PDB file of C-alpha atoms in Angstrom:
ATOM      1  CA  MET A   1     -63.723 -22.552 -27.288  1.00 48.00           C
ATOM      2  CA  THR A   2     -66.205 -20.060 -25.798  1.00 51.00           C
ATOM      3  CA  LYS A   3     -65.293 -16.433 -25.227  1.00 46.00           C
ATOM      4  CA  ARG A   4     -65.547 -16.994 -21.475  1.00 45.00           C
ATOM      5  CA  ASN A   5     -63.180 -19.977 -21.588  1.00 46.00           C
ATOM      6  CA  ALA A   6     -60.791 -18.093 -23.856  1.00 44.00           C
ATOM      7  CA  ALA A   7     -60.727 -15.159 -21.436  1.00 44.00           C
ATOM      8  CA  LEU A   8     -60.069 -17.506 -18.506  1.00 40.00           C
ATOM      9  CA  TRP A   9     -57.244 -19.188 -20.436  1.00 43.00           C
ATOM     10  CA  VAL A  10     -55.607 -15.831 -21.221  1.00 41.00           C
ATOM     11  CA  LEU A  11     -55.905 -14.834 -17.564  1.00 42.00           C
ATOM     12  CA  PHE A  12     -54.406 -18.154 -16.421  1.00 41.00           C
ATOM     13  CA  PHE A  13     -51.570 -17.809 -18.958  1.00 40.00           C
ATOM     14  CA  ASN A  14     -50.733 -14.273 -17.803  1.00 43.00           C
ATOM     15  CA  ILE A  15     -50.734 -15.295 -14.131  1.00 37.00           C
ATOM     16  CA  SER A  16     -48.541 -18.318 -14.879  1.00 39.00           C
ATOM     17  CA  LEU A  17     -46.151 -16.161 -16.899  1.00 38.00           C
ATOM     18  CA  SER A  18     -45.964 -13.642 -14.067  1.00 41.00           C
ATOM     19  CA  ILE A  19     -45.233 -16.343 -11.478  1.00 38.00           C
ATOM     20  CA  PHE A  20     -42.560 -17.892 -13.725  1.00 38.00           C
ATOM     21  CA  ALA A  21     -40.933 -14.490 -14.252  1.00 41.00           C
ATOM     22  CA  GLN A  22     -40.879 -13.817 -10.497  1.00 43.00           C
ATOM     23  CA  LYS A  23     -39.219 -17.156  -9.840  1.00 45.00           C
ATOM     24  CA  THR A  24     -36.470 -16.424 -12.364  1.00 63.00           C
ATOM     25  CA  LEU A  25     -35.735 -12.859 -11.234  1.00 78.00           C
ATOM     26  CA  PRO A  26     -32.564 -12.309  -9.180  1.00 85.00           C
ATOM     27  CA  VAL A  27     -33.060 -11.563  -5.489  1.00 89.00           C
ATOM     28  CA  LEU A  28     -32.160  -8.112  -4.143  1.00 90.00           C
ATOM     29  CA  ALA A  29     -31.836  -7.122  -0.484  1.00 90.00           C
ATOM     30  CA  ILE A  30     -32.029  -3.411   0.250  1.00 92.00           C
ATOM     31  CA  LEU A  31     -29.917  -2.737   3.341  1.00 91.00           C
ATOM     32  CA  PRO A  32     -30.874   0.011   5.818  1.00 91.00           C
ATOM     33  CA  PHE A  33     -29.807   3.378   4.455  1.00 93.00           C
ATOM     34  CA  THR A  34     -27.209   5.371   6.358  1.00 91.00           C
ATOM     35  CA  ALA A  35     -27.468   9.090   7.109  1.00 92.00           C
ATOM     36  CA  PRO A  36     -26.276  11.524   9.770  1.00 92.00           C
ATOM     37  CA  SER A  37     -28.627  11.863  12.745  1.00 91.00           C
ATOM     38  CA  GLU A  38     -30.154  15.113  11.474  1.00 92.00           C
ATOM     39  CA  LEU A  39     -31.155  13.374   8.216  1.00 93.00           C
ATOM     40  CA  ALA A  40     -32.242  10.063   9.738  1.00 92.00           C
ATOM     41  CA  HIS A  41     -35.955  10.615   8.997  1.00 93.00           C
ATOM     42  CA  GLU A  42     -35.285  11.688   5.392  1.00 93.00           C
ATOM     43  CA  GLY A  43     -33.001   8.676   4.908  1.00 92.00           C
ATOM     44  CA  GLN A  44     -35.761   6.330   6.055  1.00 93.00           C
ATOM     45  CA  GLN A  45     -38.271   7.950   3.714  1.00 93.00           C
ATOM     46  CA  ILE A  46     -35.941   7.642   0.720  1.00 94.00           C
ATOM     47  CA  GLU A  47     -35.271   3.993   1.622  1.00 93.00           C
ATOM     48  CA  LYS A  48     -39.031   3.329   1.526  1.00 93.00           C
ATOM     49  CA  LEU A  49     -39.255   5.041  -1.869  1.00 92.00           C
ATOM     50  CA  VAL A  50     -36.411   2.853  -3.137  1.00 92.00           C
ATOM     51  CA  GLN A  51     -38.308  -0.233  -1.980  1.00 92.00           C
ATOM     52  CA  SER A  52     -41.447   0.953  -3.775  1.00 90.00           C
ATOM     53  CA  TYR A  53     -39.737   1.988  -7.021  1.00 88.00           C
ATOM     54  CA  THR A  54     -37.681  -1.219  -7.167  1.00 88.00           C
ATOM     55  CA  THR A  55     -40.894  -3.224  -6.916  1.00 88.00           C
ATOM     56  CA  GLN A  56     -42.428  -1.151  -9.725  1.00 84.00           C
ATOM     57  CA  LEU A  57     -39.404  -1.660 -11.993  1.00 80.00           C
ATOM     58  CA  GLY A  58     -39.839  -5.431 -11.738  1.00 82.00           C
ATOM     59  CA  LEU A  59     -36.141  -6.251 -12.162  1.00 82.00           C
ATOM     60  CA  PHE A  60     -35.700  -8.119  -8.868  1.00 86.00           C
ATOM     61  CA  ARG A  61     -37.491 -10.109  -6.232  1.00 88.00           C
ATOM     62  CA  LEU A  62     -37.056  -8.160  -2.996  1.00 90.00           C
ATOM     63  CA  VAL A  63     -36.163  -9.519   0.416  1.00 89.00           C
ATOM     64  CA  ALA A  64     -38.879  -8.331   2.819  1.00 88.00           C
ATOM     65  CA  PRO A  65     -37.606  -5.574   5.152  1.00 85.00           C
ATOM     66  CA  SER A  66     -38.848  -7.544   8.190  1.00 84.00           C
ATOM     67  CA  ASP A  67     -36.789 -10.594   7.137  1.00 81.00           C
ATOM     68  CA  ARG A  68     -33.794  -8.368   6.446  1.00 82.00           C
ATOM     69  CA  ASP A  69     -34.007  -6.653   9.833  1.00 81.00           C
ATOM     70  CA  LYS A  70     -34.304  -9.958  11.662  1.00 77.00           C
ATOM     71  CA  ILE A  71     -31.125 -11.270  10.024  1.00 73.00           C
ATOM     72  CA  LEU A  72     -29.156  -8.036  10.470  1.00 73.00           C
ATOM     73  CA  SER A  73     -30.116  -7.788  14.139  1.00 70.00           C
ATOM     74  CA  GLU A  74     -28.384 -11.128  14.686  1.00 60.00           C
ATOM     75  CA  TRP A  75     -25.327 -10.260  12.587  1.00 56.00           C
ATOM     76  CA  GLU A  76     -22.683  -7.969  14.073  1.00 50.00           C
ATOM     77  CA  PHE A  77     -21.779  -5.704  11.200  1.00 48.00           C
ATOM     78  CA  SER A  78     -19.172  -2.955  10.865  1.00 44.00           C
ATOM     79  CA  LEU A  79     -19.015  -0.639   7.883  1.00 37.00           C
ATOM     80  CA  ASN A  80     -15.249  -1.068   7.647  1.00 34.00           C
ATOM     81  CA  ILE A  81     -15.296  -4.874   7.504  1.00 35.00           C
ATOM     82  CA  SER A  82     -16.347  -6.519   4.277  1.00 51.00           C
ATOM     83  CA  ALA A  83     -19.379  -8.648   5.064  1.00 63.00           C
ATOM     84  CA  SER A  84     -21.385  -8.448   1.839  1.00 68.00           C
ATOM     85  CA  GLN A  85     -20.983 -12.107   0.900  1.00 68.00           C
ATOM     86  CA  LYS A  86     -21.928 -13.314   4.378  1.00 73.00           C
ATOM     87  CA  ILE A  87     -24.956 -11.024   4.572  1.00 77.00           C
ATOM     88  CA  GLY A  88     -25.980 -11.934   1.025  1.00 75.00           C
ATOM     89  CA  ASP A  89     -25.811 -15.634   1.882  1.00 74.00           C
ATOM     90  CA  LEU A  90     -27.831 -15.135   5.061  1.00 77.00           C
ATOM     91  CA  LEU A  91     -30.499 -13.227   3.125  1.00 80.00           C
ATOM     92  CA  SER A  92     -30.357 -15.632   0.133  1.00 83.00           C
ATOM     93  CA  ALA A  93     -29.774 -12.566  -2.035  1.00 86.00           C
ATOM     94  CA  ASP A  94     -27.988 -12.280  -5.378  1.00 86.00           C
ATOM     95  CA  PHE A  95     -27.515  -8.532  -5.007  1.00 89.00           C
ATOM     96  CA  LEU A  96     -27.324  -6.018  -2.137  1.00 90.00           C
ATOM     97  CA  LEU A  97     -28.282  -2.351  -2.413  1.00 90.00           C
ATOM     98  CA  GLN A  98     -26.728   0.149  -0.014  1.00 89.00           C
ATOM     99  CA  GLY A  99     -27.718   3.804   0.203  1.00 91.00           C
ATOM    100  CA  ASN A 100     -26.169   6.813   1.888  1.00 91.00           C
ATOM    101  CA  LEU A 101     -27.771  10.231   2.312  1.00 93.00           C
ATOM    102  CA  GLY A 102     -25.533  13.136   3.243  1.00 91.00           C
ATOM    103  CA  THR A 103     -24.685  16.717   2.412  1.00 88.00           C
ATOM    104  CA  LEU A 104     -22.096  18.314   0.171  1.00 81.00           C
ATOM    105  CA  GLY A 105     -21.924  22.002   0.956  1.00 80.00           C
ATOM    106  CA  SER A 106     -25.504  23.276   0.916  1.00 83.00           C
ATOM    107  CA  ASN A 107     -26.697  20.416  -1.313  1.00 86.00           C
ATOM    108  CA  TYR A 108     -27.973  16.945  -0.528  1.00 90.00           C
ATOM    109  CA  LEU A 109     -26.026  13.944  -1.804  1.00 90.00           C
ATOM    110  CA  LEU A 110     -27.561  10.493  -2.295  1.00 91.00           C
ATOM    111  CA  THR A 111     -25.304   7.580  -3.239  1.00 89.00           C
ATOM    112  CA  LEU A 112     -26.635   4.150  -4.230  1.00 88.00           C
ATOM    113  CA  GLU A 113     -24.330   1.133  -4.501  1.00 87.00           C
ATOM    114  CA  VAL A 114     -25.286  -2.309  -5.810  1.00 88.00           C
ATOM    115  CA  ILE A 115     -23.076  -5.270  -4.899  1.00 86.00           C
ATOM    116  CA  LYS A 116     -23.164  -8.610  -6.693  1.00 85.00           C
ATOM    117  CA  VAL A 117     -22.861 -11.043  -3.776  1.00 83.00           C
ATOM    118  CA  LYS A 118     -21.187 -13.900  -5.638  1.00 80.00           C
ATOM    119  CA  THR A 119     -18.310 -11.887  -7.103  1.00 78.00           C
ATOM    120  CA  GLY A 120     -18.175  -8.731  -4.992  1.00 77.00           C
ATOM    121  CA  GLU A 121     -18.572  -6.568  -8.117  1.00 79.00           C
ATOM    122  CA  LYS A 122     -19.878  -3.111  -7.255  1.00 80.00           C
ATOM    123  CA  ILE A 123     -21.420  -0.220  -9.105  1.00 80.00           C
ATOM    124  CA  SER A 124     -22.645   3.042  -7.660  1.00 78.00           C
ATOM    125  CA  PHE A 125     -24.199   6.300  -8.777  1.00 79.00           C
ATOM    126  CA  SER A 126     -24.851   9.541  -6.931  1.00 83.00           C
ATOM    127  CA  SER A 127     -27.276  12.399  -7.233  1.00 84.00           C
ATOM    128  CA  ILE A 128     -26.685  15.898  -5.874  1.00 85.00           C
ATOM    129  CA  GLU A 129     -29.740  18.151  -5.473  1.00 87.00           C
ATOM    130  CA  PRO A 130     -30.534  21.367  -3.600  1.00 88.00           C
ATOM    131  CA  ASP A 131     -33.329  19.756  -1.552  1.00 89.00           C
ATOM    132  CA  ILE A 132     -34.806  16.393  -0.544  1.00 90.00           C
ATOM    133  CA  ASP A 133     -37.850  16.816  -2.792  1.00 89.00           C
ATOM    134  CA  SER A 134     -35.610  17.068  -5.855  1.00 86.00           C
ATOM    135  CA  LEU A 135     -33.703  13.956  -4.776  1.00 87.00           C
ATOM    136  CA  SER A 136     -36.964  12.063  -4.407  1.00 87.00           C
ATOM    137  CA  ALA A 137     -38.219  13.255  -7.803  1.00 84.00           C
ATOM    138  CA  ASN A 138     -35.103  11.944  -9.565  1.00 82.00           C
ATOM    139  CA  LEU A 139     -34.835   8.754  -7.512  1.00 86.00           C
ATOM    140  CA  LYS A 140     -36.529   6.372  -9.940  1.00 81.00           C
ATOM    141  CA  SER A 141     -34.268   7.311 -12.849  1.00 78.00           C
ATOM    142  CA  LEU A 142     -31.189   7.066 -10.582  1.00 80.00           C
ATOM    143  CA  LEU A 143     -32.276   3.588  -9.502  1.00 82.00           C
ATOM    144  CA  LEU A 144     -32.819   2.421 -13.057  1.00 78.00           C
ATOM    145  CA  LYS A 145     -29.428   3.768 -14.153  1.00 74.00           C
ATOM    146  CA  THR A 146     -27.723   2.032 -11.209  1.00 75.00           C
ATOM    147  CA  TYR A 147     -29.427  -1.310 -11.840  1.00 77.00           C
ATOM    148  CA  MET A 148     -28.778  -1.229 -15.571  1.00 70.00           C
ATOM    149  CA  GLN A 149     -25.127  -0.262 -15.120  1.00 63.00           C
ATOM    150  CA  GLN A 150     -24.633  -3.196 -12.739  1.00 59.00           C
ATOM    151  CA  ALA A 151     -25.889  -5.549 -15.433  1.00 53.00           C
ATOM    152  CA  ASP A 152     -23.697  -3.933 -18.112  1.00 50.00           C
ATOM    153  CA  THR A 153     -20.597  -3.931 -15.893  1.00 49.00           C
ATOM    154  CA  THR A 154     -21.052  -7.560 -14.930  1.00 48.00           C
ATOM    155  CA  LYS A 155     -21.347  -8.540 -18.581  1.00 46.00           C
ATOM    156  CA  ALA A 156     -18.389  -6.401 -19.635  1.00 46.00           C
ATOM    157  CA  ASN A 157     -16.135  -7.666 -16.863  1.00 46.00           C
ATOM    158  CA  SER A 158     -16.804 -11.269 -17.841  1.00 43.00           C
ATOM    159  CA  VAL A 159     -15.241 -10.716 -21.265  1.00 43.00           C
ATOM    160  CA  SER A 160     -12.707  -7.945 -20.592  1.00 48.00           C
ATOM    161  CA  VAL A 161      -9.001  -8.663 -20.531  1.00 54.00           C
ATOM    162  CA  GLN A 162      -7.282  -8.075 -17.200  1.00 62.00           C
ATOM    163  CA  LYS A 163      -3.741  -6.775 -17.442  1.00 72.00           C
ATOM    164  CA  ALA A 164      -0.942  -5.581 -15.224  1.00 79.00           C
ATOM    165  CA  ILE A 165      -0.491  -1.876 -14.531  1.00 88.00           C
ATOM    166  CA  THR A 166       2.805  -0.718 -15.985  1.00 87.00           C
ATOM    167  CA  ARG A 167       2.374   2.901 -17.128  1.00 89.00           C
ATOM    168  CA  GLU A 168       1.313   6.038 -15.323  1.00 92.00           C
ATOM    169  CA  SER A 169      -0.746   7.001 -18.371  1.00 89.00           C
ATOM    170  CA  ASP A 170      -2.980   3.974 -17.699  1.00 87.00           C
ATOM    171  CA  ILE A 171      -4.231   5.359 -14.419  1.00 92.00           C
ATOM    172  CA  ILE A 172      -4.131   9.167 -14.737  1.00 93.00           C
ATOM    173  CA  GLY A 173      -7.656  10.599 -14.600  1.00 91.00           C
ATOM    174  CA  THR A 174     -10.838  10.578 -12.523  1.00 90.00           C
ATOM    175  CA  TRP A 175     -12.284   7.465 -10.892  1.00 91.00           C
ATOM    176  CA  GLN A 176     -15.343   6.589  -8.911  1.00 86.00           C
ATOM    177  CA  GLY A 177     -13.923   5.198  -5.691  1.00 86.00           C
ATOM    178  CA  ASP A 178     -14.850   2.235  -3.558  1.00 84.00           C
ATOM    179  CA  LYS A 179     -17.365   2.406  -0.707  1.00 78.00           C
ATOM    180  CA  GLY A 180     -17.602   5.812   0.927  1.00 80.00           C
ATOM    181  CA  ILE A 181     -15.447   7.564  -1.692  1.00 87.00           C
ATOM    182  CA  GLU A 182     -17.253   9.639  -4.294  1.00 82.00           C
ATOM    183  CA  ILE A 183     -14.353  10.743  -6.517  1.00 89.00           C
ATOM    184  CA  VAL A 184     -10.647   9.888  -6.850  1.00 93.00           C
ATOM    185  CA  ARG A 185      -8.369  11.998  -9.018  1.00 93.00           C
ATOM    186  CA  LEU A 186      -4.921  10.687  -9.929  1.00 96.00           C
ATOM    187  CA  PHE A 187      -2.467  13.242 -11.309  1.00 95.00           C
ATOM    188  CA  PRO A 188       0.923  12.856 -13.008  1.00 94.00           C
ATOM    189  CA  GLY A 189       3.873  12.585 -10.652  1.00 94.00           C
ATOM    190  CA  GLY A 190       2.416  10.228  -8.068  1.00 96.00           C
ATOM    191  CA  TYR A 191      -0.087  12.611  -6.494  1.00 96.00           C
ATOM    192  CA  GLY A 192      -3.828  12.066  -5.973  1.00 96.00           C
ATOM    193  CA  GLN A 193      -6.879  13.253  -4.102  1.00 96.00           C
ATOM    194  CA  ALA A 194     -10.048  11.495  -2.889  1.00 94.00           C
ATOM    195  CA  ILE A 195     -13.383  13.116  -2.056  1.00 92.00           C
ATOM    196  CA  PHE A 196     -15.599  11.176   0.339  1.00 89.00           C
ATOM    197  CA  THR A 197     -19.393  11.081   0.268  1.00 81.00           C
ATOM    198  CA  SER A 198     -19.195  12.978   3.562  1.00 83.00           C
ATOM    199  CA  GLY A 199     -17.484  15.840   1.686  1.00 85.00           C
ATOM    200  CA  ALA A 200     -14.076  15.193   3.274  1.00 90.00           C
ATOM    201  CA  LYS A 201     -10.935  15.405   1.138  1.00 94.00           C
ATOM    202  CA  MET A 202      -7.979  13.031   1.445  1.00 96.00           C
ATOM    203  CA  GLU A 203      -4.546  13.570  -0.050  1.00 97.00           C
ATOM    204  CA  LEU A 204      -2.954  10.529  -1.693  1.00 97.00           C
ATOM    205  CA  ARG A 205       0.379   9.364  -3.061  1.00 97.00           C
ATOM    206  CA  TYR A 206       0.747   6.491  -5.496  1.00 97.00           C
ATOM    207  CA  LYS A 207       3.409   4.399  -7.184  1.00 96.00           C
ATOM    208  CA  ILE A 208       3.468   1.597  -9.747  1.00 95.00           C
ATOM    209  CA  GLU A 209       5.457  -1.407  -8.634  1.00 92.00           C
ATOM    210  CA  ASN A 210       5.715  -4.938 -10.091  1.00 89.00           C
ATOM    211  CA  GLY A 211       2.596  -4.473 -12.218  1.00 89.00           C
ATOM    212  CA  SER A 212       0.451  -3.137  -9.358  1.00 92.00           C
ATOM    213  CA  LEU A 213      -0.769   0.319  -8.401  1.00 95.00           C
ATOM    214  CA  ILE A 214      -0.190   1.174  -4.725  1.00 96.00           C
ATOM    215  CA  VAL A 215      -2.120   4.158  -3.327  1.00 97.00           C
ATOM    216  CA  VAL A 216      -1.530   5.476   0.206  1.00 97.00           C
ATOM    217  CA  GLN A 217      -3.291   8.093   2.340  1.00 97.00           C
ATOM    218  CA  THR A 218      -0.938  10.970   3.186  1.00 97.00           C
ATOM    219  CA  SER A 219      -3.238  13.503   4.864  1.00 97.00           C
ATOM    220  CA  PRO A 220      -3.925  13.229   8.619  1.00 97.00           C
ATOM    221  CA  ASN A 221      -7.050  11.399   9.766  1.00 96.00           C
ATOM    222  CA  ILE A 222     -10.228  13.393  10.362  1.00 95.00           C
ATOM    223  CA  ASP A 223     -13.546  12.163  11.743  1.00 93.00           C
ATOM    224  CA  ARG A 224     -15.383  12.524   8.414  1.00 91.00           C
ATOM    225  CA  TYR A 225     -13.237   9.760   6.902  1.00 92.00           C
ATOM    226  CA  TYR A 226     -15.196   7.357   9.137  1.00 89.00           C
ATOM    227  CA  HIS A 227     -18.733   8.575   8.462  1.00 84.00           C
ATOM    228  CA  PRO A 228     -21.340   7.298   9.329  1.00 82.00           C
ATOM    229  CA  LEU A 229     -19.773   5.920  12.533  1.00 87.00           C
ATOM    230  CA  PRO A 230     -20.966   7.729  15.701  1.00 89.00           C
ATOM    231  CA  TYR A 231     -18.997  10.907  16.302  1.00 90.00           C
ATOM    232  CA  LYS A 232     -17.257   9.693  19.474  1.00 92.00           C
ATOM    233  CA  ILE A 233     -16.200   6.452  17.754  1.00 92.00           C
ATOM    234  CA  ALA A 234     -14.983   8.368  14.686  1.00 91.00           C
ATOM    235  CA  SER A 235     -13.022  10.746  16.949  1.00 93.00           C
ATOM    236  CA  GLN A 236     -11.210   7.800  18.525  1.00 93.00           C
ATOM    237  CA  MET A 237     -10.542   6.338  15.091  1.00 93.00           C
ATOM    238  CA  VAL A 238      -8.800   9.593  14.140  1.00 95.00           C
ATOM    239  CA  LYS A 239      -6.215   8.873  16.839  1.00 94.00           C
ATOM    240  CA  GLN A 240      -5.856   5.118  16.349  1.00 94.00           C
ATOM    241  CA  ALA A 241      -6.495   4.271  12.680  1.00 94.00           C
ATOM    242  CA  GLN A 242      -3.575   3.629  10.364  1.00 95.00           C
ATOM    243  CA  PRO A 243      -3.396   5.350   6.948  1.00 96.00           C
ATOM    244  CA  MET A 244      -5.644   3.725   4.353  1.00 96.00           C
ATOM    245  CA  ARG A 245      -3.929   1.833   1.528  1.00 96.00           C
ATOM    246  CA  TRP A 246      -5.069   0.375  -1.764  1.00 96.00           C
ATOM    247  CA  ILE A 247      -3.257  -2.198  -3.904  1.00 95.00           C
ATOM    248  CA  PHE A 248      -4.690  -2.678  -7.386  1.00 93.00           C
ATOM    249  CA  SER A 249      -3.258  -5.624  -9.273  1.00 89.00           C
ATOM    250  CA  GLU A 250      -5.694  -5.760 -12.229  1.00 86.00           C
ATOM    251  CA  TYR A 251      -6.699  -3.218 -14.834  1.00 85.00           C
ATOM    252  CA  ASN A 252      -9.160  -3.536 -17.729  1.00 80.00           C
ATOM    253  CA  ASN A 253      -9.194  -0.018 -19.239  1.00 74.00           C
ATOM    254  CA  THR A 254     -12.300   0.984 -17.252  1.00 81.00           C
ATOM    255  CA  SER A 255     -11.664  -0.473 -13.785  1.00 87.00           C
ATOM    256  CA  LEU A 256      -8.914  -0.858 -11.223  1.00 90.00           C
ATOM    257  CA  ILE A 257      -9.462  -4.036  -9.210  1.00 87.00           C
ATOM    258  CA  GLY A 258      -7.674  -5.008  -6.019  1.00 88.00           C
ATOM    259  CA  LYS A 259      -7.955  -4.621  -2.268  1.00 90.00           C
ATOM    260  CA  LYS A 260      -8.138  -1.934   0.394  1.00 92.00           C
ATOM    261  CA  MET A 261      -6.330  -2.115   3.739  1.00 92.00           C
ATOM    262  CA  SER A 262      -7.887  -0.019   6.472  1.00 92.00           C
ATOM    263  CA  THR A 263      -8.611  -0.059  10.190  1.00 91.00           C
ATOM    264  CA  GLY A 264     -11.842  -1.768  11.194  1.00 87.00           C
ATOM    265  CA  VAL A 265     -13.682  -1.295  14.452  1.00 86.00           C
ATOM    266  CA  ARG A 266     -16.166  -3.154  16.615  1.00 86.00           C
ATOM    267  CA  TYR A 267     -18.052  -0.949  19.018  1.00 86.00           C
ATOM    268  CA  ASP A 268     -21.018  -0.845  21.357  1.00 85.00           C
ATOM    269  CA  GLY A 269     -22.726   2.509  21.657  1.00 84.00           C
ATOM    270  CA  GLU A 270     -19.915   4.999  22.200  1.00 85.00           C
ATOM    271  CA  LYS A 271     -17.400   2.420  23.411  1.00 88.00           C
ATOM    272  CA  ILE A 272     -14.830   0.739  21.157  1.00 90.00           C
ATOM    273  CA  ILE A 273     -14.602  -2.999  21.749  1.00 89.00           C
ATOM    274  CA  GLU A 274     -11.859  -3.824  19.261  1.00 89.00           C
ATOM    275  CA  ILE A 275      -9.618  -2.016  16.775  1.00 89.00           C
ATOM    276  CA  ILE A 276      -8.655  -4.229  13.817  1.00 88.00           C
ATOM    277  CA  HIS A 277      -5.682  -2.957  11.819  1.00 89.00           C
ATOM    278  CA  ASP A 278      -4.942  -4.075   8.251  1.00 86.00           C
ATOM    279  CA  THR A 279      -8.523  -5.128   7.579  1.00 85.00           C
ATOM    280  CA  GLU A 280      -8.751  -6.150   3.919  1.00 84.00           C
ATOM    281  CA  ARG A 281     -11.693  -5.938   1.574  1.00 82.00           C
ATOM    282  CA  THR A 282     -12.202  -5.997  -2.161  1.00 81.00           C
ATOM    283  CA  ALA A 283     -11.909  -2.606  -3.833  1.00 86.00           C
ATOM    284  CA  GLU A 284     -12.773  -1.446  -7.329  1.00 86.00           C
ATOM    285  CA  TRP A 285     -12.395   2.020  -8.840  1.00 90.00           C
ATOM    286  CA  VAL A 286     -14.321   2.732 -12.043  1.00 86.00           C
ATOM    287  CA  ARG A 287     -13.005   5.304 -14.520  1.00 86.00           C
ATOM    288  CA  THR A 288     -15.293   8.267 -15.133  1.00 81.00           C
ATOM    289  CA  ALA A 289     -12.948  10.568 -17.070  1.00 76.00           C
ATOM    290  CA  ASN A 290      -9.387  10.667 -18.436  1.00 72.00           C
TER     291      ASN A 290
END
C-alpha cells in the first residue's frame, strides 16, 4: 500500500469513526435560559457559551436552537407544570438542559439542571461568582461536572435500593432541592427551610407518615417563590396559590424521590388565563450534607 493510499485510509477511518460516534451519542436539547429582565442579555450570552462548550466537550449531539425554538413556539409551556417528557419527545431528545441566571445578594448565581427525559431523573449544580466574567470563566468546568454527575447518578440509581422513610435521622441534613430550589435544610423536630435560586427563603414543616416524608410550606407566599414569572403574574400568584407540598415515598441514602404539589398557571402577557391547583410533578432532593 502506498503512503498516499495509507494516509487516505487513515483519514477515511477517522471520519467514519467520528460519524459512528456522533450517531451513538445521546441527544441533548438546551432550553432557553431564564433570567430577570435586567439580566436578559447576560443570560442569552451564557446560553450561547453553553451551546459552544457542550459542542466542544463532545458528550452529546445537540438539537439546533432554531429547531428547538420552532417546537417551543408551538408548545404552551408553564414553568410550574411538568412538561419535560413531552418537550423531550417533541425534540427527540434524551436529555434537556435548563439554565437560570439570577442574583444572590451582590453575587451572580447560575444554576444548570439536566433532566433525563425517559425517567425524569434530574441533577443540577450552581455557581456563585461576584461578576458575570467569573461565571463565564468557570462555565466549562461547571458544565462538565453537571454532565458527569448526571451519568453517575443515573448509574447509581439503577442499582440502589429504594426503601421507605421511617426515621427522622434518615432525612435530617442539607439537600439540593427540586427545580427552583437551591438548598433545603431539614432540622430535628419537624422544622425545615428552603432557599430558592431567586434568594427567597421558605419556612417548612415536615412529618413522617406511613413510610413517606410529607413536607409543607408554612411561610406566606411572596412573589420571589414564582420567579421567573412576570412580576404582575407572580403578584397574583401570591394571593391565589396554595401552599406548596412535597410527598417523598422513596429514599436511597442519597436521594428523596416523590412528587410536588403546587399551583400552576397559564397566562398571556400580564393576564392570568387559568389557575391550576394541586398540579403534580416529579420531585427529587439530593443530599449534599448530613
